[in-house]
Short mmCIF file of C-alpha atoms and ligand atoms in Angstrom, two decimals:
data_model
loop_
_atom_site.label_atom_id
_atom_site.label_comp_id
_atom_site.label_asym_id
_atom_site.label_seq_id
_atom_site.Cartn_x
_atom_site.Cartn_y
_atom_site.Cartn_z
CA UNK A 9 22.06 35.10 -133.02
CA UNK A 10 23.70 38.35 -133.93
CA UNK A 11 25.95 38.62 -136.98
CA UNK A 12 29.64 38.93 -136.15
CA UNK A 13 30.12 42.34 -137.78
CA UNK A 14 27.18 43.86 -136.01
CA UNK A 15 28.27 42.43 -132.67
CA UNK A 16 31.72 43.87 -133.12
CA UNK A 17 30.36 47.25 -134.12
CA UNK A 18 28.17 47.37 -131.03
CA UNK A 19 31.13 46.54 -128.82
CA UNK A 20 33.32 49.18 -130.44
CA UNK A 21 30.61 51.78 -129.97
CA UNK A 22 31.16 51.39 -126.24
CA UNK A 23 34.82 52.43 -126.51
CA UNK A 24 35.83 55.81 -125.18
CA UNK A 25 39.35 57.15 -125.50
CA UNK A 26 41.34 56.65 -122.31
CA UNK A 27 42.54 59.78 -120.51
CA UNK A 28 46.23 60.62 -120.34
CA UNK A 29 48.51 60.09 -117.35
CA UNK A 30 52.09 61.11 -116.69
CA UNK A 31 54.66 58.35 -116.37
CA UNK A 32 58.42 58.48 -116.01
CA UNK A 33 60.33 57.90 -119.21
CA UNK A 34 61.48 54.57 -117.83
CA UNK A 35 57.91 53.35 -117.45
CA UNK A 36 56.85 54.42 -120.93
CA UNK A 37 57.93 51.41 -122.98
CA UNK A 38 55.05 50.00 -125.07
CA UNK A 39 52.69 52.71 -123.86
CA UNK A 40 50.70 54.98 -126.20
CA UNK A 41 51.75 58.61 -126.34
CA UNK A 42 48.78 60.85 -125.50
CA UNK A 43 50.03 64.17 -126.90
CA UNK A 44 52.26 65.53 -129.66
CA UNK A 45 55.78 65.98 -128.36
CA UNK A 46 57.70 69.12 -129.36
CA UNK A 47 61.45 69.19 -128.78
CA UNK A 48 62.46 71.13 -125.68
CA UNK A 49 65.86 72.00 -127.16
CA UNK A 50 67.89 72.07 -130.37
CA UNK A 51 69.86 68.93 -131.14
CA UNK A 52 72.72 69.33 -131.48
CA UNK A 53 72.61 72.56 -129.45
CA UNK A 54 75.41 74.08 -131.57
CA UNK A 55 77.43 72.97 -134.60
CA UNK A 56 79.53 69.97 -133.58
CA UNK A 57 82.13 67.76 -135.16
CA UNK A 58 81.05 64.40 -136.60
CA UNK A 59 84.61 63.04 -136.56
CA UNK A 60 87.91 63.13 -134.69
CA UNK A 61 90.28 65.58 -136.44
CA UNK A 62 90.83 69.32 -136.76
CA UNK A 63 88.33 72.16 -137.02
CA UNK A 64 89.48 74.53 -139.76
CA UNK A 65 88.28 77.11 -142.26
CA UNK A 66 87.47 75.13 -145.44
CA UNK A 67 88.95 77.90 -147.60
CA UNK A 68 92.37 77.20 -146.03
CA UNK A 69 92.34 73.61 -147.40
CA UNK A 70 92.49 74.26 -151.08
CA UNK A 71 95.15 71.88 -152.27
CA UNK A 72 98.40 70.05 -151.58
CA UNK A 73 100.62 71.27 -148.78
CA UNK A 74 98.16 73.40 -146.76
CA UNK A 75 99.62 74.04 -143.30
CA UNK A 76 97.93 74.87 -139.98
CA UNK A 77 98.94 75.98 -136.52
CA UNK A 78 96.98 74.08 -133.86
CA UNK A 79 95.89 76.68 -131.33
CA UNK A 80 93.47 74.79 -129.05
CA UNK A 81 91.85 71.44 -128.26
CA UNK A 82 88.08 70.94 -127.93
CA UNK A 83 86.55 67.72 -126.55
CA UNK A 84 82.84 66.80 -126.35
CA UNK A 85 81.26 68.78 -123.55
CA UNK A 86 83.93 71.50 -123.60
CA UNK A 87 83.59 75.14 -124.67
CA UNK A 88 85.99 76.43 -127.38
CA UNK A 89 88.62 78.82 -125.98
CA UNK A 90 88.30 81.29 -128.85
CA UNK A 91 87.85 81.65 -132.61
CA UNK A 92 89.85 80.03 -135.38
CA UNK A 93 91.64 82.48 -137.65
CA UNK A 94 93.19 81.96 -141.12
CA UNK A 95 95.77 79.17 -141.10
CA UNK A 96 94.71 78.01 -137.65
CA UNK A 97 93.18 74.69 -136.57
CA UNK A 98 91.60 73.33 -133.38
CA UNK A 99 92.22 69.73 -132.39
CA UNK A 100 88.63 68.41 -132.09
CA UNK A 101 86.84 65.18 -131.17
CA UNK A 102 83.46 63.73 -132.14
CA UNK A 103 80.59 65.65 -130.58
CA UNK A 104 82.69 68.69 -129.60
CA UNK A 105 81.43 72.18 -130.55
CA UNK A 106 83.17 73.96 -133.43
CA UNK A 107 85.06 77.12 -132.46
CA UNK A 108 83.79 80.34 -134.12
CA UNK A 109 85.38 80.79 -137.54
CA UNK A 110 85.78 77.06 -138.19
CA UNK A 111 83.38 75.63 -140.79
CA UNK A 112 84.73 72.16 -141.62
CA UNK A 113 86.49 69.20 -140.07
CA UNK A 114 89.73 67.87 -141.46
CA UNK A 115 89.68 64.21 -140.36
CA UNK A 116 92.85 63.15 -138.60
CA UNK A 117 93.55 60.38 -141.15
CA UNK A 118 94.22 63.09 -143.81
CA UNK A 119 96.75 65.08 -141.74
CA UNK A 120 100.51 64.81 -141.28
CA UNK A 121 102.31 66.14 -138.21
CA UNK A 122 104.76 68.94 -138.95
CA UNK A 123 106.51 69.33 -135.62
CA UNK A 124 105.03 70.84 -132.51
CA UNK A 125 101.50 72.19 -132.93
CA UNK A 126 101.64 72.18 -136.71
CA UNK A 127 99.91 69.92 -139.24
CA UNK A 128 99.76 69.70 -143.00
CA UNK A 129 97.24 68.22 -145.42
CA UNK A 130 96.76 67.69 -149.14
CA UNK A 131 92.97 67.50 -148.79
CA UNK A 132 90.45 69.79 -150.41
CA UNK A 133 87.54 70.68 -148.10
CA UNK A 134 84.21 72.34 -148.64
CA UNK A 135 82.42 74.19 -145.87
CA UNK A 136 80.24 71.94 -143.73
CA UNK A 137 82.29 68.78 -144.25
CA UNK A 138 81.87 66.51 -141.19
CA UNK A 139 79.99 69.24 -139.36
CA UNK A 140 76.62 68.54 -137.73
CA UNK A 141 74.74 71.84 -137.88
CA UNK A 142 72.92 73.17 -134.83
CA UNK A 143 69.39 71.68 -134.82
CA UNK A 144 70.25 69.19 -137.56
CA UNK A 145 68.47 66.34 -135.77
CA UNK A 146 65.64 68.50 -134.39
CA UNK A 147 65.00 72.14 -133.52
CA UNK A 148 63.34 73.43 -130.38
CA UNK A 149 59.54 73.23 -130.77
CA UNK A 150 59.68 70.73 -133.63
CA UNK A 151 57.08 67.97 -133.18
CA UNK A 152 59.04 64.74 -133.51
CA UNK A 153 56.59 62.30 -131.90
CA UNK A 154 52.85 62.33 -132.50
CA UNK A 155 49.99 61.45 -130.18
CA UNK A 156 49.02 57.82 -130.74
CA UNK A 157 52.57 56.58 -131.19
CA UNK A 158 53.22 53.26 -129.48
CA UNK A 159 56.51 53.87 -127.72
CA UNK A 160 59.45 51.57 -128.36
CA UNK A 161 63.15 51.91 -127.71
CA UNK A 162 63.74 54.38 -130.54
CA UNK A 163 60.88 56.68 -129.56
CA UNK A 164 61.89 56.63 -125.91
CA UNK A 165 65.47 57.45 -126.89
CA UNK A 166 64.24 60.38 -128.97
CA UNK A 167 62.01 61.64 -126.14
CA UNK A 168 64.98 61.47 -123.80
CA UNK A 169 67.12 63.45 -126.29
CA UNK A 170 64.32 66.04 -126.49
CA UNK A 171 64.73 66.40 -122.70
CA UNK A 172 61.52 64.75 -121.47
CA UNK A 173 61.99 62.98 -118.13
CA UNK A 174 58.28 62.06 -118.16
CA UNK A 175 55.67 61.47 -120.84
CA UNK A 176 51.93 61.78 -121.07
CA UNK A 177 50.59 58.40 -122.16
CA UNK A 178 47.14 56.91 -122.36
CA UNK A 179 46.07 55.23 -119.17
CA UNK A 180 45.89 51.46 -119.73
CA UNK A 181 42.32 50.19 -119.74
CA UNK A 182 41.93 47.92 -116.73
CA UNK A 183 40.40 44.57 -117.55
CA UNK A 184 39.12 42.35 -114.75
CA UNK A 185 39.43 38.68 -115.69
CA UNK A 186 37.21 36.17 -113.94
CA UNK A 187 36.91 32.54 -114.93
CA UNK A 188 33.98 30.52 -113.69
CA UNK A 189 33.54 26.80 -113.21
CA UNK A 190 33.44 24.29 -110.33
CA UNK A 191 35.92 22.17 -112.23
CA UNK A 192 38.72 24.75 -112.41
CA UNK A 193 41.98 24.90 -110.49
CA UNK A 194 45.01 27.00 -111.35
CA UNK A 195 48.22 25.55 -112.75
CA UNK A 196 50.25 23.93 -110.01
CA UNK A 197 47.41 23.82 -107.47
CA UNK A 198 46.23 20.56 -105.86
CA UNK A 199 43.80 18.96 -108.27
CA UNK A 200 40.98 16.51 -107.56
CA UNK A 201 39.28 13.95 -109.81
CA UNK A 202 37.17 15.53 -112.53
CA UNK A 203 38.91 18.87 -112.23
CA UNK A 204 40.80 20.63 -115.02
CA UNK A 205 43.37 23.37 -115.06
CA UNK A 206 42.11 26.84 -115.87
CA UNK A 207 43.77 27.99 -119.05
CA UNK A 208 41.71 31.07 -119.77
CA UNK A 209 42.85 33.48 -117.11
CA UNK A 210 46.49 33.15 -118.04
CA UNK A 211 45.74 33.29 -121.77
CA UNK A 212 43.46 36.30 -121.49
CA UNK A 213 45.93 38.10 -119.24
CA UNK A 214 48.59 37.74 -121.92
CA UNK A 215 46.14 38.89 -124.59
CA UNK A 216 45.08 41.95 -122.59
CA UNK A 217 48.67 42.95 -121.89
CA UNK A 218 49.71 42.41 -125.49
CA UNK A 219 46.98 44.81 -126.59
CA UNK A 220 47.76 47.59 -124.15
CA UNK A 221 45.44 46.78 -121.26
CA UNK A 222 46.20 46.11 -117.63
CA UNK A 223 44.85 42.75 -116.50
CA UNK A 224 43.36 42.37 -113.03
CA UNK A 225 43.26 38.64 -112.57
CA UNK A 226 40.59 37.40 -110.20
CA UNK A 227 41.17 33.73 -110.84
CA UNK A 228 38.44 31.11 -110.89
CA UNK A 229 35.14 31.29 -109.06
CA UNK A 230 32.91 28.25 -108.56
CA UNK A 231 29.52 28.01 -110.26
CA UNK A 232 27.92 29.57 -107.26
CA UNK A 233 25.81 32.68 -107.17
CA UNK A 234 27.24 34.20 -103.99
CA UNK A 235 30.84 33.53 -104.99
CA UNK A 236 30.37 35.03 -108.44
CA UNK A 237 28.65 38.11 -107.06
CA UNK A 238 31.41 38.65 -104.51
CA UNK A 239 34.07 38.44 -107.20
CA UNK A 240 32.15 40.78 -109.47
CA UNK A 241 31.82 43.24 -106.65
CA UNK A 242 35.59 43.26 -106.26
CA UNK A 243 36.04 43.66 -110.02
CA UNK A 244 33.79 46.70 -110.33
CA UNK A 245 36.63 49.21 -110.37
CA UNK A 246 37.90 47.91 -113.72
CA UNK A 247 37.03 49.59 -117.03
CA UNK A 248 36.04 46.26 -118.55
CA UNK A 249 34.85 43.08 -116.84
CA UNK A 250 35.52 39.84 -118.69
CA UNK A 251 34.28 36.46 -117.56
CA UNK A 252 34.99 33.13 -119.17
CA UNK A 253 32.73 30.13 -118.83
CA UNK A 254 29.15 29.84 -117.72
CA UNK A 255 27.92 31.89 -120.65
CA UNK A 256 25.67 29.34 -122.31
CA UNK A 257 22.39 27.92 -121.15
CA UNK A 258 23.32 24.80 -119.13
CA UNK A 259 22.10 24.28 -115.56
CA UNK A 260 25.44 25.51 -114.23
CA UNK A 261 25.81 28.44 -116.59
CA UNK A 262 25.17 31.25 -114.20
CA UNK A 263 26.72 34.28 -115.73
CA UNK A 264 24.05 35.75 -117.96
CA UNK A 265 20.95 34.82 -115.97
CA UNK A 266 22.40 35.61 -112.59
CA UNK A 267 23.84 38.95 -113.55
CA UNK A 268 20.66 40.06 -115.24
CA UNK A 269 19.07 40.02 -111.80
CA UNK A 270 21.95 42.06 -110.40
CA UNK A 271 22.46 44.95 -112.73
CA UNK A 272 23.65 43.44 -116.01
CA UNK A 273 21.91 44.92 -119.00
CA UNK A 274 22.47 42.53 -121.86
CA UNK A 275 23.02 43.97 -125.32
CA UNK A 276 23.35 40.56 -127.00
CA UNK A 277 24.00 37.01 -125.84
CA UNK A 278 24.68 34.87 -128.91
CA UNK A 279 26.84 35.50 -131.94
CA UNK A 280 26.71 33.71 -135.27
CA UNK A 281 30.37 32.79 -135.00
CA UNK A 282 32.40 29.62 -134.61
CA UNK A 283 34.12 29.08 -132.27
CA UNK A 284 32.28 30.98 -129.58
CA UNK A 285 28.55 31.25 -130.07
CA UNK A 286 27.57 32.02 -126.46
CA UNK A 287 29.06 35.43 -125.88
CA UNK A 288 27.41 37.95 -123.62
CA UNK A 289 27.95 41.63 -124.16
CA UNK A 290 26.40 44.33 -122.07
CA UNK A 291 26.82 46.77 -119.28
CA UNK A 292 27.37 45.81 -115.66
CA UNK A 293 27.07 48.74 -113.26
CA UNK A 294 28.45 51.15 -115.86
CA UNK A 295 31.28 48.85 -116.83
CA UNK A 296 31.70 47.23 -120.22
CA UNK A 297 30.86 43.56 -119.67
CA UNK A 298 32.06 40.75 -121.91
CA UNK A 299 31.08 37.19 -121.04
CA UNK A 300 33.26 34.82 -123.07
CA UNK A 301 32.59 31.10 -123.49
CA UNK A 302 34.65 28.70 -121.41
CA UNK A 303 36.23 26.55 -124.07
CA UNK A 304 39.82 27.74 -124.32
CA UNK A 305 39.83 28.35 -128.07
CA UNK A 306 36.49 30.17 -127.94
CA UNK A 307 37.67 32.30 -125.02
CA UNK A 308 40.92 33.31 -126.68
CA UNK A 309 39.44 33.93 -130.12
CA UNK A 310 36.51 35.83 -128.59
CA UNK A 311 39.10 37.91 -126.74
CA UNK A 312 41.07 38.44 -129.93
CA UNK A 313 38.11 39.36 -132.11
CA UNK A 314 36.26 41.61 -129.64
CA UNK A 315 38.44 42.58 -126.69
CA UNK A 316 41.61 43.39 -128.63
CA UNK A 317 39.82 45.80 -131.04
CA UNK A 318 38.01 47.38 -128.08
CA UNK A 319 41.30 47.98 -126.26
CA UNK A 320 42.84 49.36 -129.45
CA UNK A 321 40.02 51.82 -129.89
CA UNK A 322 40.21 52.93 -126.25
CA UNK A 323 43.90 53.63 -126.83
CA UNK A 324 43.36 55.41 -130.15
CA UNK A 325 45.02 52.60 -132.12
CA UNK A 326 44.13 50.81 -135.34
CA UNK A 327 42.22 47.55 -135.05
CA UNK A 328 44.91 44.84 -134.91
CA UNK A 329 42.54 42.18 -136.24
CA UNK A 330 41.98 43.88 -139.57
CA UNK A 331 45.26 42.78 -141.16
CA UNK A 332 43.62 40.19 -143.42
CA UNK A 333 45.63 38.80 -146.30
CA UNK A 334 44.38 36.98 -149.36
CA UNK A 335 45.84 33.51 -149.78
CA UNK A 336 45.11 30.34 -151.73
CA UNK A 337 43.51 27.48 -149.87
CA UNK A 338 45.22 24.11 -149.81
CA UNK A 339 42.61 21.34 -149.63
CA UNK A 340 38.87 21.71 -149.70
CA UNK A 341 36.19 22.72 -147.17
CA UNK A 342 32.51 21.74 -147.01
CA UNK A 343 29.77 24.36 -147.27
CA UNK A 344 29.31 26.46 -144.14
CA UNK A 345 26.17 26.98 -142.06
CA UNK A 346 24.88 30.30 -140.70
CA UNK A 347 27.88 30.93 -138.42
CA UNK A 348 30.96 32.85 -139.55
CA UNK A 349 33.92 30.62 -138.84
CA UNK A 350 37.53 31.32 -137.89
CA UNK A 351 39.42 28.20 -138.86
CA UNK A 352 42.77 27.48 -137.29
CA UNK A 353 45.21 27.12 -140.17
CA UNK A 354 48.83 26.57 -141.02
CA UNK A 355 50.80 28.54 -143.58
CA UNK A 356 52.53 26.25 -146.07
CA UNK A 357 56.02 26.99 -147.42
CA UNK A 358 54.51 27.83 -150.84
CA UNK A 359 52.28 30.53 -149.30
CA UNK A 360 49.02 28.57 -149.37
CA UNK A 361 47.03 28.06 -146.19
CA UNK A 362 45.55 24.84 -144.92
CA UNK A 363 42.88 24.42 -142.25
CA UNK A 364 43.64 21.90 -139.51
CA UNK A 365 41.39 18.83 -139.58
CA UNK A 366 40.57 19.23 -135.88
CA UNK A 367 38.68 22.47 -135.24
CA UNK A 368 37.27 21.55 -131.79
CA UNK A 369 37.02 24.68 -129.65
CA UNK A 370 38.46 22.78 -126.70
CA UNK A 371 41.75 22.10 -128.52
CA UNK A 372 44.19 24.66 -127.23
CA UNK A 373 47.03 22.66 -128.77
CA UNK A 374 45.75 23.26 -132.30
CA UNK A 375 45.34 26.97 -131.67
CA UNK A 376 48.89 27.15 -130.38
CA UNK A 377 50.16 25.39 -133.51
CA UNK A 378 48.21 27.59 -135.92
CA UNK A 379 50.00 30.24 -137.95
CA UNK A 380 46.76 32.05 -138.62
CA UNK A 381 43.00 32.00 -139.09
CA UNK A 382 40.99 31.45 -142.25
CA UNK A 383 37.80 33.50 -142.28
CA UNK A 384 34.92 31.54 -143.63
CA UNK A 385 31.76 33.60 -144.11
CA UNK A 386 28.34 32.39 -143.02
CA UNK A 387 26.67 30.27 -145.72
CA UNK A 388 29.90 29.98 -147.73
CA UNK A 389 29.54 27.29 -150.40
CA UNK A 390 31.95 24.38 -150.74
CA UNK A 391 35.48 25.62 -151.23
CA UNK A 392 37.87 23.62 -153.33
CA UNK A 393 41.63 23.53 -153.57
CA UNK A 394 43.02 26.89 -154.69
CA UNK A 395 40.07 28.99 -153.46
CA UNK A 396 41.08 32.55 -152.54
CA UNK A 397 40.50 33.02 -148.82
CA UNK A 398 40.96 35.72 -146.17
CA UNK A 399 43.76 34.81 -143.78
CA UNK A 400 44.85 36.57 -140.58
CA UNK A 401 48.35 35.79 -139.28
CA UNK A 402 48.30 35.28 -135.51
CA UNK A 403 51.91 36.18 -134.89
CA UNK A 404 52.07 39.22 -132.62
CA UNK A 405 48.32 39.08 -131.90
CA UNK A 406 47.92 36.20 -129.43
P1 AMP B 23 31.25 26.59 -119.96
O1 AMP B 23 31.27 27.74 -120.91
O2 AMP B 23 31.36 27.02 -118.54
O3 AMP B 23 30.10 25.70 -120.22
O4 AMP B 23 32.57 25.76 -120.26
C1 AMP B 23 32.75 25.10 -121.50
C2 AMP B 23 33.96 24.21 -121.44
O5 AMP B 23 35.11 24.99 -121.21
C3 AMP B 23 33.94 23.21 -120.32
O6 AMP B 23 34.51 22.00 -120.78
C4 AMP B 23 34.79 23.82 -119.25
O7 AMP B 23 35.38 22.86 -118.42
C5 AMP B 23 35.82 24.54 -120.09
N1 AMP B 23 36.37 25.69 -119.37
C6 AMP B 23 35.66 26.64 -118.75
N2 AMP B 23 36.47 27.55 -118.21
C7 AMP B 23 37.72 27.18 -118.50
C8 AMP B 23 39.00 27.72 -118.21
N3 AMP B 23 39.16 28.84 -117.49
N4 AMP B 23 40.09 27.07 -118.69
C9 AMP B 23 39.95 25.95 -119.40
N5 AMP B 23 38.78 25.41 -119.73
C10 AMP B 23 37.67 26.00 -119.26
MG1 MG B 24 31.18 26.18 -116.74
#
């Protein structure tokens, strides 16, 4: 059995950074930017008003009773008709360019009408008041978004403002998902006696997509050599091939043995980890191959602990499973054996964490209830109430 850390390191060594591809701005949500993005224009392109009011020379507003002649009106998107001279004002609206000569905005709330085309104010103004300078948000050439940024609404809005109709993002690693087992049918399909519903394909698809990959779902193949080989042949175009089930050493566990005869070079087959000891990692016809165990909790936690960091590295992102917190244990735990354990746990209102009593790797319901995982090292001694433990919140991860 290989130690967890070494297994993970070997898997991560296989990661190569995905190449970039161009996508339309509207397809870029949640994608990873592949290059630094310099602004293609100044924003704003010229000095503009931040308020509705009058563009004036600040020096002309130096105390009670200042009067102005309104000589023009400028709306957003318009071009000023000419400069503003001493004692003159331009009616102006938010986002409109300042006429030459004007250097401040007198907001309309501080003005009084004085007949046709005249206003008065008692305000004192300094130059620049309510003016957004040219390039205040960003200047042409300024790098506002860096390679590696995961794009959300705010980054996409900024890219749009910088005048990018398309963006270069990292291509999503394609992950072929194949579940194996004679007993499996998909949710909603006709089901016979002794059969169970396949949970792993749907779960692993969600996991892959959450971590930036593109899932190619091949569904369930029976425990049959020809069927498995045919599915694998179809899956060969993916960057990563993931199977679930059939990874251990039972009579029906085909994956490792069968594939070894057909081009799988196995790096390791067993990990000192619970849940999920039988886990095959290797290379299948130049593709990264990960054979996860069939039990739903083992499959999902194997995916979380190995596939999610692999995807992150291929996308140039930080490992999402390294956000361990230290917490106090509620309750006690017996001494551990030689397998590192990820215990499903709940977070108590007082901040302590408590392992569920039922840690069976077939219990998807407990995993779904868990707030996080407690990491229990191999050969850990008995832990008593209050022990400091490593705890990984699952929210946002799976
Ligand atoms: P295996 O690794 O094939 O020996 O499967 C171990 C256990 O996981 C068995 O009880 C299987 O029925 C179950 N199992 C295998 N694949 C799936 C799947 N896709 N969804 C739910 N359970 C599965
Ligand atoms: Mg099986």
